[in-house]
Amino acid sequence: MEIHGLSILNCLITIGDEDPNDKLNILNKVTVNEVVNLQIKDSYQTLINSATVEFTRQITVKSSLKDEFGTREVKLMGDKDSLFKRGKRINIKLCYGIDENLKTMFDGYITSIVSGNPFTLECEDMGYILKQTALDPIKTSAKGTKINEFVPTILKGTGIELHPSTKEMNMEIGQIIYPQSCTAADILNRFKKWGIMCYMRNYNGIPHLAIGRTFFSVNTSESLLKDMPDTPYDIEFDENVAEDNLSIHKLDPALIALEAIALYPNNSMFKATIRRDPKDLSKFQVVNETKISKNQLKNTLLSEYDKNNNLTNQYGGKNTKIDLSAYNIRTFHEYNVNRDTLIKNAEAKFGEISQTGIDGDLTIFGDFGLQAGCKIRLTDNLNPERNGTYVVSEVITTFGVKGYRQKLKIPYKLSDK
């Protein structure tokens, strides 16, 4: 994208009522083209992302609603008919330059108002609906649960659909039991214990629920990476970067590990960590194996080796644990497999672990309008070791009197190209 250093900041903030027939639509729209400051926090690690918007009390609003005299006196706050109140829909579009460049950066609800001058709107994205969706107690099949079959049932009536890439994965997890009434958000947040992330992601401009393994999982067919566009955004350090707090370094191959996790239909787990053998780096060593329940020991998928050894730590001795705090650890997941199969498959994936360590963050200008879950290709002519394609896990967007900026966290390098 061509950089226009003198382009005017442009925002379009639309506020209105929720459409009961289509929660993604906004009724009785009022638009605002001025703001003191706003901040949008967007992360794949969070089911519901947030935004804060600061306005002065002297803002100009454009309303499609008129009274009998052909005008409308807009009350900003304070009563049931005021423009800014909890539960109102809000959509934020930002860009440089002309309106044709406007891009939706946030779509959600006003959840709180902090009075003052300027006053602040606290907002949550469309995932807010999931907190308002009450569910009866849930108990799925003891044989396990398929995401494609279960999640649409808890999304019913929300207007939110599964992201197409999630449908392609059709992941399987263990039995889900929730003995009391809950919300859809309660259920989805519990997926984290299985190494599965849930977050809102736009598809063709419409918010969808995306579900997948973290970027640190080597299960690429079930990873959030599958959700990303194939073509990364090109970031040139000497043109696009406003602030550089990034530290990139090569990792010691001897300090890389892979945590292998097997999940079973009854929700029990077996975990073991694979690393290079300190005495012979050409070989693998399995450490920190977990002890599992008696019920799991009866599982026919377990080998005699598993049962006889009771799945205790094989290298540190029974009831001991090796400290791996100095290691860079990725994860590998399998469903309903025995120990031998899990370890074998994890060792085969070990070579795919990136040996690039990344700390800090990078702040760019707002030319791209990035969102969490995208890929960027960095080019730094002064520090070529930084060059490569990275995953963006978190984006903090700021817009206002100090300009349009996006602070990126890029914890994982996909390739050197």
Short mmCIF file of C-alpha atoms in Angstrom, two decimals:
data_model
loop_
_atom_site.label_atom_id
_atom_site.label_comp_id
_atom_site.label_asym_id
_atom_site.label_seq_id
_atom_site.Cartn_x
_atom_site.Cartn_y
_atom_site.Cartn_z
CA MET A 1 0.00 0.00 0.00
CA GLU A 2 1.33 3.48 -0.85
CA ILE A 3 2.06 5.65 2.16
CA HIS A 4 0.41 9.07 2.33
CA GLY A 5 2.12 10.85 5.20
CA LEU A 6 -0.12 13.93 5.03
CA SER A 7 -3.41 12.08 4.64
CA ILE A 8 -6.20 13.19 6.97
CA LEU A 9 -7.33 10.81 9.70
CA ASN A 10 -10.83 9.58 8.99
CA CYS A 11 -13.27 7.76 11.25
CA LEU A 12 -16.92 6.79 11.00
CA ILE A 13 -18.57 5.68 14.23
CA THR A 14 -22.12 4.39 13.91
CA ILE A 15 -24.31 3.98 17.00
CA GLY A 16 -27.89 2.75 17.16
CA ASP A 17 -30.31 0.07 18.27
CA GLU A 18 -29.95 -3.67 17.91
CA ASP A 19 -32.10 -5.20 15.19
CA PRO A 20 -34.05 -8.05 16.90
CA ASN A 21 -34.31 -9.86 13.57
CA ASP A 22 -30.64 -9.46 12.66
CA LYS A 23 -28.23 -8.72 15.49
CA LEU A 24 -25.52 -7.77 13.00
CA ASN A 25 -27.67 -4.90 11.70
CA ILE A 26 -27.99 -1.47 13.35
CA LEU A 27 -31.33 0.38 13.46
CA ASN A 28 -31.96 4.10 14.02
CA LYS A 29 -28.38 4.91 13.10
CA VAL A 30 -26.52 7.95 14.36
CA THR A 31 -23.06 8.66 12.95
CA VAL A 32 -20.11 10.52 14.46
CA ASN A 33 -17.02 11.61 12.55
CA GLU A 34 -14.98 13.02 15.41
CA VAL A 35 -13.32 11.46 18.43
CA VAL A 36 -10.76 12.48 21.04
CA ASN A 37 -9.13 9.08 21.32
CA LEU A 38 -10.08 5.46 20.89
CA GLN A 39 -8.37 2.17 21.62
CA ILE A 40 -9.26 -1.29 20.32
CA LYS A 41 -7.78 -4.44 21.86
CA ASP A 42 -7.92 -7.45 19.58
CA SER A 43 -6.43 -10.84 20.52
CA TYR A 44 -7.06 -14.42 19.43
CA GLN A 45 -6.56 -15.43 23.08
CA THR A 46 -9.72 -13.58 24.14
CA LEU A 47 -13.25 -14.64 23.24
CA ILE A 48 -14.59 -11.13 23.72
CA ASN A 49 -12.41 -8.18 22.69
CA SER A 50 -12.89 -4.59 23.80
CA ALA A 51 -12.73 -0.94 22.78
CA THR A 52 -12.79 2.40 24.57
CA VAL A 53 -13.94 5.59 22.82
CA GLU A 54 -13.52 9.13 24.16
CA PHE A 55 -15.81 11.96 22.98
CA THR A 56 -16.14 15.60 23.98
CA ARG A 57 -19.61 16.78 24.95
CA GLN A 58 -19.53 19.18 22.02
CA ILE A 59 -19.47 16.49 19.33
CA THR A 60 -21.59 16.82 16.20
CA VAL A 61 -23.86 13.90 15.41
CA LYS A 62 -25.84 13.04 12.31
CA SER A 63 -29.15 11.31 12.98
CA SER A 64 -31.61 9.67 10.61
CA LEU A 65 -34.41 10.21 13.16
CA LYS A 66 -36.46 13.44 13.16
CA ASP A 67 -39.20 14.84 15.33
CA GLU A 68 -42.38 16.52 14.09
CA PHE A 69 -40.43 19.69 13.37
CA GLY A 70 -37.95 17.89 11.17
CA THR A 71 -35.11 18.06 13.66
CA ARG A 72 -33.87 15.94 16.52
CA GLU A 73 -32.28 17.12 19.73
CA VAL A 74 -29.80 14.39 20.54
CA LYS A 75 -29.25 13.76 24.25
CA LEU A 76 -25.81 12.27 24.66
CA MET A 77 -26.28 10.69 28.10
CA GLY A 78 -28.53 10.58 31.10
CA ASP A 79 -31.91 9.09 30.21
CA LYS A 80 -33.54 6.21 28.38
CA ASP A 81 -33.66 8.15 25.11
CA SER A 82 -30.02 9.27 25.16
CA LEU A 83 -27.70 8.39 22.33
CA PHE A 84 -25.02 6.75 24.43
CA LYS A 85 -26.32 4.07 26.75
CA ARG A 86 -25.53 0.51 27.70
CA GLY A 87 -26.68 -2.09 25.19
CA LYS A 88 -26.54 0.17 22.13
CA ARG A 89 -24.82 -1.19 19.03
CA ILE A 90 -21.60 0.47 17.88
CA ASN A 91 -19.52 0.07 14.72
CA ILE A 92 -16.11 1.73 14.24
CA LYS A 93 -14.47 2.28 10.87
CA LEU A 94 -11.04 3.89 10.45
CA CYS A 95 -8.69 4.92 7.66
CA TYR A 96 -6.44 7.58 6.21
CA GLY A 97 -7.94 9.82 3.53
CA ILE A 98 -11.23 9.41 1.69
CA ASP A 99 -14.32 7.51 2.88
CA GLU A 100 -13.76 4.76 0.32
CA ASN A 101 -10.76 3.64 2.41
CA LEU A 102 -12.81 3.17 5.60
CA LYS A 103 -12.39 -0.29 7.12
CA THR A 104 -14.40 -1.85 9.95
CA MET A 105 -12.09 -2.23 12.95
CA PHE A 106 -14.70 -2.91 15.64
CA ASP A 107 -18.30 -4.07 15.74
CA GLY A 108 -20.10 -4.61 19.01
CA TYR A 109 -21.99 -3.08 21.92
CA ILE A 110 -21.65 -0.26 24.44
CA THR A 111 -21.30 -1.93 27.84
CA SER A 112 -20.51 1.03 30.11
CA ILE A 113 -20.26 4.83 30.10
CA VAL A 114 -17.75 6.81 32.16
CA SER A 115 -18.99 10.39 32.57
CA GLY A 116 -16.73 13.41 32.31
CA ASN A 117 -15.45 15.68 29.59
CA PRO A 118 -14.28 13.93 27.56
CA PHE A 119 -16.59 11.05 28.43
CA THR A 120 -15.70 7.45 27.64
CA LEU A 121 -17.67 4.59 26.11
CA GLU A 122 -16.51 1.12 27.13
CA CYS A 123 -17.44 -1.46 24.51
CA GLU A 124 -17.25 -5.18 23.78
CA ASP A 125 -17.29 -6.82 20.35
CA MET A 126 -20.02 -9.12 18.99
CA GLY A 127 -18.87 -11.80 21.41
CA TYR A 128 -20.88 -9.77 23.94
CA ILE A 129 -23.96 -11.58 22.63
CA LEU A 130 -22.48 -14.87 23.84
CA LYS A 131 -22.54 -13.59 27.44
CA GLN A 132 -26.22 -12.75 27.07
CA THR A 133 -27.19 -16.16 25.65
CA ALA A 134 -28.53 -18.33 28.49
CA LEU A 135 -28.33 -22.11 28.12
CA ASP A 136 -29.87 -25.00 29.99
CA PRO A 137 -27.58 -27.57 31.67
CA ILE A 138 -25.52 -29.42 29.06
CA LYS A 139 -24.32 -33.00 28.78
CA THR A 140 -22.96 -34.31 25.49
CA SER A 141 -22.20 -37.89 24.47
CA ALA A 142 -19.65 -39.83 26.51
CA LYS A 143 -18.11 -40.85 23.18
CA GLY A 144 -16.91 -37.28 22.59
CA THR A 145 -18.12 -34.08 20.97
CA LYS A 146 -17.64 -32.73 17.45
CA ILE A 147 -17.31 -28.94 17.26
CA ASN A 148 -19.41 -28.71 14.07
CA GLU A 149 -22.33 -30.49 15.71
CA PHE A 150 -22.22 -28.94 19.17
CA VAL A 151 -21.26 -25.27 18.78
CA PRO A 152 -24.10 -24.32 16.35
CA THR A 153 -26.58 -25.43 19.01
CA ILE A 154 -25.23 -22.95 21.56
CA LEU A 155 -25.02 -20.20 18.91
CA LYS A 156 -28.67 -20.60 17.96
CA GLY A 157 -30.46 -17.25 18.10
CA THR A 158 -27.26 -15.20 18.40
CA GLY A 159 -26.93 -14.39 14.71
CA ILE A 160 -23.31 -15.60 14.90
CA GLU A 161 -22.11 -18.51 12.78
CA LEU A 162 -19.02 -20.70 12.83
CA HIS A 163 -16.15 -19.46 10.69
CA PRO A 164 -15.84 -21.55 7.47
CA SER A 165 -12.27 -22.58 8.36
CA THR A 166 -13.52 -23.95 11.69
CA LYS A 167 -16.13 -26.02 9.88
CA GLU A 168 -13.39 -27.48 7.67
CA MET A 169 -11.41 -28.61 10.73
CA ASN A 170 -14.40 -30.32 12.41
CA MET A 171 -12.36 -30.88 15.58
CA GLU A 172 -13.36 -33.44 18.16
CA ILE A 173 -13.13 -32.88 21.91
CA GLY A 174 -14.22 -34.78 24.99
CA GLN A 175 -17.57 -34.93 26.70
CA ILE A 176 -18.99 -31.57 27.79
CA ILE A 177 -20.87 -31.53 31.08
CA TYR A 178 -22.27 -28.33 32.57
CA PRO A 179 -24.70 -29.29 35.36
CA GLN A 180 -26.19 -25.82 35.82
CA SER A 181 -27.53 -23.06 33.63
CA CYS A 182 -24.78 -21.09 31.92
CA THR A 183 -24.04 -18.88 28.93
CA ALA A 184 -22.50 -19.68 25.57
CA ALA A 185 -19.42 -17.69 26.65
CA ASP A 186 -19.02 -19.92 29.73
CA ILE A 187 -18.87 -23.02 27.55
CA LEU A 188 -16.52 -21.58 24.93
CA ASN A 189 -14.08 -20.25 27.53
CA ARG A 190 -13.76 -23.78 28.94
CA PHE A 191 -12.33 -24.93 25.61
CA LYS A 192 -9.01 -23.36 26.67
CA LYS A 193 -8.30 -26.30 28.96
CA TRP A 194 -8.14 -28.48 25.84
CA GLY A 195 -5.69 -26.10 24.13
CA ILE A 196 -8.46 -24.66 21.95
CA MET A 197 -9.00 -20.93 21.44
CA CYS A 198 -12.30 -19.24 20.55
CA TYR A 199 -12.50 -15.69 19.25
CA MET A 200 -14.48 -13.45 16.92
CA ARG A 201 -13.11 -13.01 13.40
CA ASN A 202 -14.57 -11.28 10.35
CA TYR A 203 -15.33 -13.29 7.24
CA ASN A 204 -16.49 -11.26 4.23
CA GLY A 205 -16.95 -8.34 6.61
CA ILE A 206 -19.27 -10.27 8.96
CA PRO A 207 -18.25 -11.39 12.50
CA HIS A 208 -17.95 -15.17 12.85
CA LEU A 209 -16.82 -17.42 15.69
CA ALA A 210 -13.41 -18.94 14.92
CA ILE A 211 -12.15 -21.96 16.87
CA GLY A 212 -8.76 -23.62 16.62
CA ARG A 213 -5.50 -24.64 18.26
CA THR A 214 -3.10 -21.89 19.30
CA PHE A 215 -0.32 -20.70 16.99
CA PHE A 216 2.08 -22.59 19.26
CA SER A 217 0.46 -25.89 18.33
CA VAL A 218 2.09 -27.94 15.60
CA ASN A 219 -1.32 -29.37 14.65
CA THR A 220 -1.47 -27.21 11.54
CA SER A 221 -4.68 -28.80 10.25
CA GLU A 222 -6.46 -27.62 13.43
CA SER A 223 -4.47 -24.44 14.05
CA LEU A 224 -5.74 -20.88 13.93
CA LEU A 225 -3.21 -20.53 11.10
CA LYS A 226 -5.75 -22.26 8.87
CA ASP A 227 -8.01 -19.24 9.26
CA MET A 228 -5.47 -16.80 7.82
CA PRO A 229 -5.23 -15.41 4.30
CA ASP A 230 -2.44 -17.01 2.29
CA THR A 231 -0.87 -13.67 1.37
CA PRO A 232 0.76 -11.77 4.28
CA TYR A 233 0.83 -8.00 4.63
CA ASP A 234 4.21 -6.53 3.63
CA ILE A 235 5.69 -4.36 6.39
CA GLU A 236 8.76 -2.28 5.49
CA PHE A 237 10.69 -1.12 8.56
CA ASP A 238 11.86 2.12 6.97
CA GLU A 239 8.35 3.10 5.81
CA ASN A 240 5.67 1.47 7.95
CA VAL A 241 7.18 1.18 11.43
CA ALA A 242 6.55 3.99 13.94
CA GLU A 243 8.18 2.36 16.99
CA ASP A 244 10.37 -0.70 17.34
CA ASN A 245 10.50 -2.65 20.61
CA LEU A 246 11.14 -5.99 18.94
CA SER A 247 13.84 -8.44 19.98
CA ILE A 248 14.43 -11.45 17.73
CA HIS A 249 17.02 -14.11 18.53
CA LYS A 250 17.95 -17.64 17.60
CA LEU A 251 17.03 -20.31 20.12
CA ASP A 252 19.33 -23.02 21.37
CA PRO A 253 18.11 -26.28 19.72
CA ALA A 254 18.88 -28.05 22.99
CA LEU A 255 16.32 -25.84 24.76
CA ILE A 256 13.32 -26.54 22.54
CA ALA A 257 10.58 -28.87 23.75
CA LEU A 258 7.22 -30.19 22.60
CA GLU A 259 4.40 -30.90 25.05
CA ALA A 260 2.34 -33.80 23.71
CA ILE A 261 -1.26 -33.99 24.95
CA ALA A 262 -3.79 -36.75 24.42
CA LEU A 263 -7.44 -36.00 25.20
CA TYR A 264 -9.91 -38.83 25.79
CA PRO A 265 -13.73 -38.94 25.45
CA ASN A 266 -14.18 -38.83 29.23
CA ASN A 267 -12.11 -35.60 29.31
CA SER A 268 -9.10 -37.17 31.00
CA MET A 269 -5.72 -36.23 29.59
CA PHE A 270 -2.26 -37.66 29.23
CA LYS A 271 0.64 -35.22 28.90
CA ALA A 272 4.31 -35.79 28.21
CA THR A 273 7.07 -33.43 27.14
CA ILE A 274 9.61 -34.34 24.47
CA ARG A 275 13.04 -32.72 24.30
CA ARG A 276 16.47 -33.49 22.91
CA ASP A 277 18.45 -35.90 25.09
CA PRO A 278 21.06 -33.75 26.90
CA LYS A 279 23.68 -36.50 26.42
CA ASP A 280 22.90 -37.08 22.74
CA LEU A 281 21.02 -34.34 20.87
CA SER A 282 20.33 -36.72 17.99
CA LYS A 283 17.92 -38.62 20.25
CA PHE A 284 14.69 -37.67 21.99
CA GLN A 285 13.88 -37.86 25.67
CA VAL A 286 10.38 -38.08 27.17
CA VAL A 287 9.95 -36.29 30.50
CA ASN A 288 7.25 -35.07 32.87
CA GLU A 289 4.65 -37.68 32.01
CA THR A 290 1.44 -37.28 33.95
CA LYS A 291 -0.29 -39.95 36.04
CA ILE A 292 -3.83 -40.58 34.86
CA SER A 293 -6.96 -41.90 36.55
CA LYS A 294 -7.81 -45.54 37.19
CA ASN A 295 -10.67 -45.23 34.74
CA GLN A 296 -8.23 -44.16 32.04
CA LEU A 297 -5.94 -47.11 32.81
CA LYS A 298 -8.84 -49.38 31.86
CA ASN A 299 -9.07 -47.78 28.42
CA THR A 300 -8.41 -50.44 25.81
CA LEU A 301 -6.30 -47.98 23.83
CA LEU A 302 -3.58 -48.09 26.49
CA SER A 303 -0.74 -50.51 25.88
CA GLU A 304 0.54 -52.94 28.51
CA TYR A 305 3.60 -50.69 28.78
CA ASP A 306 1.35 -47.80 29.79
CA LYS A 307 -0.48 -49.82 32.42
CA ASN A 308 2.59 -51.43 33.93
CA ASN A 309 4.41 -48.11 34.27
CA ASN A 310 1.32 -46.22 35.41
CA LEU A 311 2.48 -43.37 33.17
CA THR A 312 4.86 -41.87 35.74
CA ASN A 313 7.90 -39.79 34.86
CA GLN A 314 10.18 -42.11 32.88
CA TYR A 315 13.41 -40.16 33.34
CA GLY A 316 13.19 -38.28 36.60
CA GLY A 317 11.87 -41.11 38.71
CA LYS A 318 8.43 -41.49 40.20
CA ASN A 319 6.69 -38.32 41.43
CA THR A 320 9.46 -36.03 40.20
CA LYS A 321 9.36 -33.32 37.60
CA ILE A 322 12.05 -31.75 35.46
CA ASP A 323 12.13 -27.94 35.39
CA LEU A 324 11.61 -26.79 31.80
CA SER A 325 11.22 -23.07 32.53
CA ALA A 326 14.26 -22.28 30.36
CA TYR A 327 12.76 -24.08 27.35
CA ASN A 328 10.77 -22.74 24.41
CA ILE A 329 7.77 -25.10 24.50
CA ARG A 330 5.24 -25.76 21.73
CA THR A 331 2.23 -28.08 21.97
CA PHE A 332 0.98 -31.10 20.05
CA HIS A 333 -2.53 -32.54 20.45
CA GLU A 334 -4.08 -35.91 19.65
CA TYR A 335 -7.52 -37.29 20.37
CA ASN A 336 -8.09 -40.78 21.80
CA VAL A 337 -4.68 -42.35 21.10
CA ASN A 338 -2.40 -44.35 23.39
CA ARG A 339 0.92 -43.19 24.78
CA ASP A 340 3.11 -44.92 22.19
CA THR A 341 1.20 -43.40 19.27
CA LEU A 342 1.17 -39.95 20.86
CA ILE A 343 4.93 -39.95 21.48
CA LYS A 344 5.72 -41.32 18.02
CA ASN A 345 3.58 -38.70 16.25
CA ALA A 346 4.94 -35.88 18.41
CA GLU A 347 8.54 -36.84 17.67
CA ALA A 348 7.73 -36.74 13.95
CA LYS A 349 6.49 -33.15 14.38
CA PHE A 350 9.46 -31.99 16.48
CA GLY A 351 11.45 -30.79 13.48
CA GLU A 352 8.72 -28.30 12.54
CA ILE A 353 9.32 -26.15 15.61
CA SER A 354 10.69 -22.72 14.76
CA GLN A 355 14.07 -21.92 16.29
CA THR A 356 13.40 -18.17 16.33
CA GLY A 357 12.68 -16.49 19.66
CA ILE A 358 10.66 -13.26 19.65
CA ASP A 359 10.12 -10.75 22.45
CA GLY A 360 8.58 -7.28 22.61
CA ASP A 361 6.27 -5.58 20.14
CA LEU A 362 6.19 -3.49 17.00
CA THR A 363 4.12 -0.34 16.37
CA ILE A 364 3.15 0.50 12.80
CA PHE A 365 1.14 3.29 11.19
CA GLY A 366 -2.53 2.60 10.46
CA ASP A 367 -2.21 2.06 6.71
CA PHE A 368 -3.12 -1.63 6.85
CA GLY A 369 -5.89 -1.83 9.46
CA LEU A 370 -4.62 -5.18 10.77
CA GLN A 371 -6.54 -7.52 13.05
CA ALA A 372 -5.31 -10.36 15.26
CA GLY A 373 -4.85 -13.61 13.40
CA CYS A 374 -3.24 -12.21 10.27
CA LYS A 375 0.25 -12.76 8.85
CA ILE A 376 2.84 -10.09 8.13
CA ARG A 377 6.06 -10.21 6.12
CA LEU A 378 8.75 -8.02 7.70
CA THR A 379 11.57 -6.48 5.68
CA ASP A 380 14.34 -4.72 7.60
CA ASN A 381 17.27 -3.74 5.40
CA LEU A 382 19.41 -2.75 8.40
CA ASN A 383 18.68 -5.94 10.37
CA PRO A 384 18.06 -8.68 7.79
CA GLU A 385 17.90 -11.36 10.50
CA ARG A 386 14.42 -10.00 11.26
CA ASN A 387 13.17 -10.63 7.76
CA GLY A 388 10.45 -13.24 7.45
CA THR A 389 6.76 -14.04 7.83
CA TYR A 390 5.20 -13.79 11.28
CA VAL A 391 1.88 -14.46 13.01
CA VAL A 392 0.12 -11.50 14.66
CA SER A 393 -1.44 -12.68 17.92
CA GLU A 394 -2.55 -9.33 19.31
CA VAL A 395 -3.27 -5.87 17.92
CA ILE A 396 -3.84 -2.74 20.00
CA THR A 397 -5.20 -0.02 17.73
CA THR A 398 -5.09 3.63 18.84
CA PHE A 399 -6.67 6.51 16.95
CA GLY A 400 -7.04 10.17 17.85
CA VAL A 401 -5.07 13.31 18.55
CA LYS A 402 -1.78 11.36 18.45
CA GLY A 403 -2.54 9.74 15.09
CA TYR A 404 -3.44 6.23 13.95
CA ARG A 405 -1.18 3.46 15.25
CA GLN A 406 -1.26 -0.32 15.70
CA LYS A 407 0.91 -2.11 18.25
CA LEU A 408 1.53 -5.71 17.16
CA LYS A 409 2.61 -8.78 19.07
CA ILE A 410 4.21 -11.38 16.79
CA PRO A 411 5.21 -14.33 19.02
CA TYR A 412 5.77 -16.85 16.26
CA LYS A 413 7.80 -16.86 13.05
CA LEU A 414 6.38 -18.95 10.21
CA SER A 415 9.32 -18.72 7.82
CA ASP A 416 12.42 -16.70 6.92
CA LYS A 417 10.80 -15.51 3.67
#
